[in-house]
Coordinates of C-alpha atoms in Angstrom, one line a residue:
M1 CA 0.0 0.0 0.0
T2 CA 1.3 3.5 -0.9
L3 CA 1.0 5.8 2.1
H4 CA -0.2 9.4 1.6
P5 CA 2.4 12.0 2.5
A6 CA -0.1 13.5 5.0
S7 CA -0.7 10.1 6.5
L8 CA 3.0 9.5 6.9
L9 CA 3.4 12.8 8.8
L10 CA 0.4 11.9 11.0
L11 CA 1.8 8.4 11.7
T12 CA 5.1 9.9 12.8
A13 CA 3.3 12.4 15.0
V14 CA 1.1 10.0 16.8
S15 CA 3.0 6.7 17.1
G16 CA 6.1 7.4 19.2
L17 CA 6.8 3.7 18.9
A18 CA 10.5 3.9 18.1
S19 CA 11.4 5.4 21.5
A20 CA 9.6 2.7 23.5
A21 CA 11.1 -0.7 24.4
P22 CA 8.9 -3.6 23.5
A23 CA 6.6 -4.7 26.3
S24 CA 6.2 -8.3 27.2
I25 CA 3.5 -10.3 25.4
T26 CA 1.8 -11.0 28.7
R27 CA 1.5 -7.3 29.5
D28 CA 0.1 -6.6 26.0
H29 CA -2.4 -9.5 26.4
D30 CA -3.7 -8.1 29.7
S31 CA -4.0 -4.6 28.2
I32 CA -6.2 -5.9 25.4
L33 CA -8.3 -8.0 27.8
A34 CA -8.8 -5.0 29.9
M35 CA -11.1 -3.6 27.3
Q36 CA -13.9 -6.1 28.2
G37 CA -16.6 -4.8 30.5
Q38 CA -19.7 -2.5 30.6
Y39 CA -19.6 1.0 29.3
T40 CA -21.4 4.2 28.4
V41 CA -19.8 5.3 25.1
D42 CA -19.5 8.7 23.5
F43 CA -18.7 8.9 19.7
A44 CA -17.4 12.1 18.3
F45 CA -16.1 12.9 14.7
D46 CA -14.8 16.2 13.6
E47 CA -13.3 17.2 10.2
T48 CA -10.2 19.2 10.8
V49 CA -7.9 19.9 7.9
L50 CA -9.6 20.6 4.5
L51 CA -7.5 19.4 1.6
K52 CA -9.6 19.6 -1.6
P53 CA -10.0 23.1 -3.1
G54 CA -13.5 24.4 -2.6
Y55 CA -14.4 21.7 0.0
E56 CA -16.5 22.9 2.9
R57 CA -16.2 21.3 6.4
A58 CA -18.9 18.8 7.2
P59 CA -20.9 19.2 10.4
A60 CA -19.5 17.5 13.5
M61 CA -21.1 14.3 14.4
R62 CA -22.0 13.2 17.9
S63 CA -23.7 10.0 19.2
G64 CA -23.5 7.6 22.0
G65 CA -24.8 4.4 23.6
D66 CA -24.5 1.7 26.2
E67 CA -22.2 -1.2 25.3
V68 CA -20.9 -4.3 26.8
V69 CA -17.7 -5.9 25.5
V70 CA -17.5 -9.7 26.0
V71 CA -14.5 -12.1 25.5
V72 CA -15.2 -14.6 22.8
E73 CA -11.7 -16.1 22.6
D74 CA -8.7 -15.8 24.8
S75 CA -5.3 -17.3 24.4
P76 CA -1.8 -15.8 24.9
T77 CA -1.5 -14.7 21.3
R78 CA -5.1 -14.3 20.2
I79 CA -8.1 -12.4 21.8
V80 CA -11.5 -11.9 20.3
L81 CA -13.8 -9.2 21.8
Q82 CA -17.5 -8.8 20.8
H83 CA -19.3 -5.5 21.4
L84 CA -23.1 -5.6 22.1
L85 CA -25.3 -2.5 22.3
V86 CA -28.3 -2.3 24.5
D87 CA -31.0 0.3 24.7
A88 CA -31.4 1.1 28.4
K89 CA -35.1 1.8 28.1
S90 CA -36.4 -1.0 25.9
G91 CA -33.7 -3.6 26.5
H92 CA -33.3 -4.0 22.7
V93 CA -29.9 -5.6 21.9
T94 CA -27.8 -5.0 18.8
K95 CA -24.8 -7.1 18.0
H96 CA -22.2 -4.4 17.2
W97 CA -18.6 -4.5 16.0
R98 CA -16.0 -7.1 16.8
Q99 CA -12.2 -6.8 17.3
D100 CA -9.7 -9.6 16.9
W101 CA -6.2 -9.2 18.2
V102 CA -3.3 -11.5 17.0
Y103 CA 0.3 -11.3 18.1
Q104 CA 2.7 -11.2 15.1
A105 CA -0.1 -12.2 12.7
P106 CA 1.4 -13.6 9.5
S107 CA -1.2 -11.9 7.3
R108 CA -4.2 -9.6 7.4
F109 CA -7.0 -8.4 5.1
E110 CA -6.8 -5.0 3.5
F111 CA -9.6 -2.9 1.9
S112 CA -8.5 -2.7 -1.7
A113 CA -11.7 -1.7 -3.7
D114 CA -15.4 -1.4 -3.1
Q115 CA -16.6 -4.4 -1.2
T116 CA -13.2 -6.1 -1.7
W117 CA -10.7 -7.1 0.9
Q118 CA -7.4 -8.8 -0.1
V119 CA -5.4 -10.9 2.3
R120 CA -1.7 -9.9 2.3
P121 CA 1.4 -10.7 4.4
V122 CA 2.2 -8.4 7.2
D123 CA 5.6 -6.7 6.6
A124 CA 8.2 -8.4 8.9
T125 CA 9.7 -5.2 10.1
L126 CA 6.3 -3.9 11.1
N127 CA 5.3 -7.2 12.7
Q128 CA 8.1 -7.8 15.2
G129 CA 6.6 -7.6 18.6
A130 CA 3.4 -6.2 17.2
W131 CA -0.3 -7.0 17.5
T132 CA -2.6 -6.9 14.5
Q133 CA -6.1 -5.7 15.3
C134 CA -8.8 -6.6 12.8
V135 CA -12.3 -5.1 13.0
Y136 CA -15.5 -6.6 11.7
E137 CA -19.0 -5.1 11.3
V138 CA -22.3 -6.4 12.7
S139 CA -22.5 -9.3 10.3
D140 CA -18.9 -10.2 11.0
A141 CA -18.0 -9.0 7.5
P142 CA -14.5 -7.4 7.4
R143 CA -13.9 -3.7 7.9
Y144 CA -10.2 -3.0 8.4
C145 CA -6.9 -4.2 10.1
G146 CA -4.0 -2.4 11.6
T147 CA -0.7 -3.5 13.1
G148 CA 1.3 -1.9 15.8
K149 CA 3.0 -2.2 19.2
W150 CA 1.7 -1.5 22.7
T151 CA 3.7 1.1 24.6
Y152 CA 3.7 1.9 28.3
D153 CA 5.4 5.3 28.5
N154 CA 4.6 6.9 31.9
N155 CA 2.6 3.8 32.7
V156 CA -0.1 4.6 30.1
P157 CA -0.9 1.5 28.0
T158 CA -1.3 2.6 24.4
W159 CA -1.5 0.8 21.1
T160 CA -1.0 2.6 17.8
S161 CA -1.5 1.1 14.4
D162 CA 0.2 1.7 11.1
T163 CA -1.7 3.5 8.4
S164 CA -4.2 1.2 6.7
W165 CA -7.3 1.5 4.5
R166 CA -10.9 1.1 5.5
P167 CA -14.2 1.6 3.7
L168 CA -16.6 4.4 4.6
P169 CA -18.2 4.0 8.0
R170 CA -21.9 3.5 8.2
R171 CA -22.4 7.0 9.5
E172 CA -21.0 8.3 6.1
Y173 CA -21.8 6.1 3.2
T174 CA -25.5 6.7 3.5
R175 CA -25.0 10.4 2.8
R176 CA -21.6 10.9 1.1
S177 CA -20.4 10.1 -2.4
D178 CA -17.4 12.4 -2.7
Y179 CA -15.0 9.9 -1.3
N180 CA -14.8 6.1 -1.1
A181 CA -12.0 5.2 1.3
L182 CA -10.3 6.2 4.6
A183 CA -6.6 6.1 5.3
V184 CA -6.5 5.6 9.1
V185 CA -4.3 5.4 12.1
N186 CA -6.0 4.0 15.1
R187 CA -4.9 4.4 18.7
H188 CA -6.3 2.6 21.8
T189 CA -5.5 3.8 25.3
L190 CA -6.4 2.4 28.7
T191 CA -7.6 5.1 31.1
P192 CA -8.6 5.1 34.8
N193 CA -12.2 5.2 33.8
G194 CA -12.1 2.7 30.9
W195 CA -10.5 3.1 27.5
T196 CA -10.5 5.3 24.4
H197 CA -10.3 4.8 20.7
E198 CA -8.8 7.6 18.6
Q199 CA -9.1 7.6 14.8
F200 CA -6.8 9.8 12.7
N201 CA -8.7 9.6 9.3
T202 CA -7.9 11.0 5.9
K203 CA -10.9 10.9 3.5
V204 CA -9.8 9.9 0.1
Q205 CA -11.3 9.4 -3.4
R206 CA -9.5 6.5 -4.9
N207 CA -10.0 6.4 -8.7
A208 CA -10.0 3.4 -11.1
D209 CA -6.8 4.7 -12.8
G210 CA -4.9 4.5 -9.5
S211 CA -5.0 8.3 -8.8
Q212 CA -6.1 9.5 -5.4
V213 CA -7.6 12.8 -4.2
E214 CA -7.4 13.6 -0.5
I215 CA -10.6 15.4 0.6
A216 CA -10.1 16.2 4.3
R217 CA -8.7 14.9 7.6
E218 CA -11.0 13.9 10.4
F219 CA -10.4 13.1 14.1
G220 CA -12.6 10.5 15.7
F221 CA -12.8 10.0 19.4
N222 CA -14.7 7.1 21.1
D223 CA -14.7 7.3 24.8
Y224 CA -15.6 4.0 26.7
I225 CA -16.5 5.0 30.3
R226 CA -17.2 2.1 32.7
T227 CA -20.7 2.1 34.2
T228 CA -22.7 0.2 36.8
E229 CA -25.9 2.2 36.1
V230 CA -27.0 0.2 33.0
D231 CA -28.6 -3.3 33.1
F232 CA -26.8 -5.3 30.4
T233 CA -28.6 -8.5 31.2
P234 CA -30.5 -8.5 27.9
A235 CA -27.2 -8.2 26.0
L236 CA -25.5 -11.0 28.0
D237 CA -28.6 -13.2 27.6
Y238 CA -28.6 -12.6 23.8
W239 CA -25.0 -13.6 23.5
K240 CA -25.4 -16.7 25.7
A241 CA -28.2 -17.8 23.4
T242 CA -26.6 -16.9 20.0
A243 CA -22.9 -17.4 20.6
G244 CA -22.9 -20.8 18.9
F245 CA -24.7 -19.4 15.8
W246 CA -22.2 -16.5 15.5
A247 CA -19.3 -18.9 15.9
Q248 CA -20.6 -20.7 12.7
V249 CA -20.8 -17.3 10.9
R250 CA -17.2 -16.4 11.9
Q251 CA -16.0 -19.8 10.7
R252 CA -17.4 -19.1 7.2
W253 CA -15.8 -15.7 7.1
A254 CA -12.5 -17.2 8.3
A255 CA -12.5 -19.5 5.3
H256 CA -12.1 -16.4 3.1
L257 CA -10.1 -14.1 5.4
D258 CA -7.5 -16.5 6.8
K259 CA -5.7 -16.9 3.5
A260 CA -5.3 -15.3 0.1
P261 CA -6.8 -14.0 -2.0
G262 CA -9.5 -12.6 0.4
V263 CA -13.1 -11.8 -0.2
H264 CA -15.5 -9.8 -2.4
L265 CA -19.1 -9.1 -1.3
K266 CA -21.9 -9.1 -3.8
T267 CA -24.0 -6.7 -1.9
K268 CA -24.7 -3.0 -1.8
L269 CA -22.3 -0.9 0.4
D270 CA -24.8 -1.1 3.3
G271 CA -24.4 -4.9 3.5
M272 CA -28.1 -5.3 4.5
A273 CA -28.6 -8.2 2.1
M274 CA -26.4 -10.2 4.5
I275 CA -27.1 -8.5 7.8
I276 CA -30.9 -9.0 7.7
P277 CA -31.0 -12.8 7.1
L278 CA -28.2 -13.4 9.5
F279 CA -29.8 -11.3 12.2
E280 CA -33.2 -13.1 11.6
Q281 CA -31.5 -16.5 11.9
A282 CA -29.8 -15.3 15.2
E283 CA -33.2 -14.2 16.5
A284 CA -34.7 -17.6 15.7
V285 CA -31.9 -19.3 17.6
Q286 CA -32.4 -17.0 20.5
G287 CA -36.0 -18.1 20.5
G288 CA -35.1 -21.7 20.8
A289 CA -34.5 -22.9 17.2
A290 CA -31.5 -25.0 16.3
V291 CA -28.6 -23.5 14.4
D292 CA -29.4 -24.2 10.7
T293 CA -26.0 -24.4 9.0
A294 CA -27.6 -24.8 5.6
K295 CA -29.3 -21.4 5.9
I296 CA -26.0 -19.8 6.9
D297 CA -24.3 -21.4 3.9
A298 CA -27.0 -20.2 1.6
V299 CA -26.4 -16.6 2.6
F300 CA -22.7 -17.0 2.0
V301 CA -23.1 -18.7 -1.3
Q302 CA -25.4 -15.9 -2.5
F303 CA -23.3 -12.9 -1.5
V304 CA -19.7 -13.9 -0.8
E305 CA -17.0 -14.9 -3.3
P306 CA -13.1 -14.9 -3.4
A307 CA -11.5 -11.6 -4.1
P308 CA -10.2 -11.1 -7.6

């Protein structure tokens, strides 16, 4: 991947990795695991530097919710965390995003074109002592990966990724058509009250001829604040009932994402063609139905194929 000059400067500014001695794998593991728990979350996104002539800054975006993060897998070199949203008033549960962490992962998927993620080796110089975080959307479809080291300067656990590509987030692709990719540096930090996720985004129009136009930079800040004021029982009950179903879904995604060439989705950008039937199947399982692997397979046969 060719890094944008602006992104290179940003990565240098935010990473600070070179000055820090590598932490032990156990300390890193425990830092990742510390992100589990119950949180009230604030989401904030602000466009900062405007890069395209004539472009006008988009309005700031603010939202929030109540979210529990549960551990799906836990080994010394691999941790899987599932996020579940719950509406405090109604108790409605939404399976949210997922983050997988792998120590010195041999490969990762990279967003290469609309609805296409190619599996590529992780550069050896980047990978030494590093963790790769891969993020998935509500259907467990891929979103993006990043690789970087945990640092502990002044006893502040912080992980900073390299610059990598991701598709437009759901908050954007329903209302934007002037760019089609984000070049992103992600930073996770443990705090006394929980943890934070900072996103240093560059909005880019990637063209078919290989040219790129940078639109604007954006800073995203997700603040996970521990809470004991929200009843997360509905979310925990949902996951207990449907974990086996979603394990089957993850297994089918892994068949495409654990090795080259990767995956191409035959859906619109919103992915609803897959999200709706998978969520309906999960709801049936929660209601007592058996996991129907044939129905899961049917969704994947219809909408998923190897990347070109």
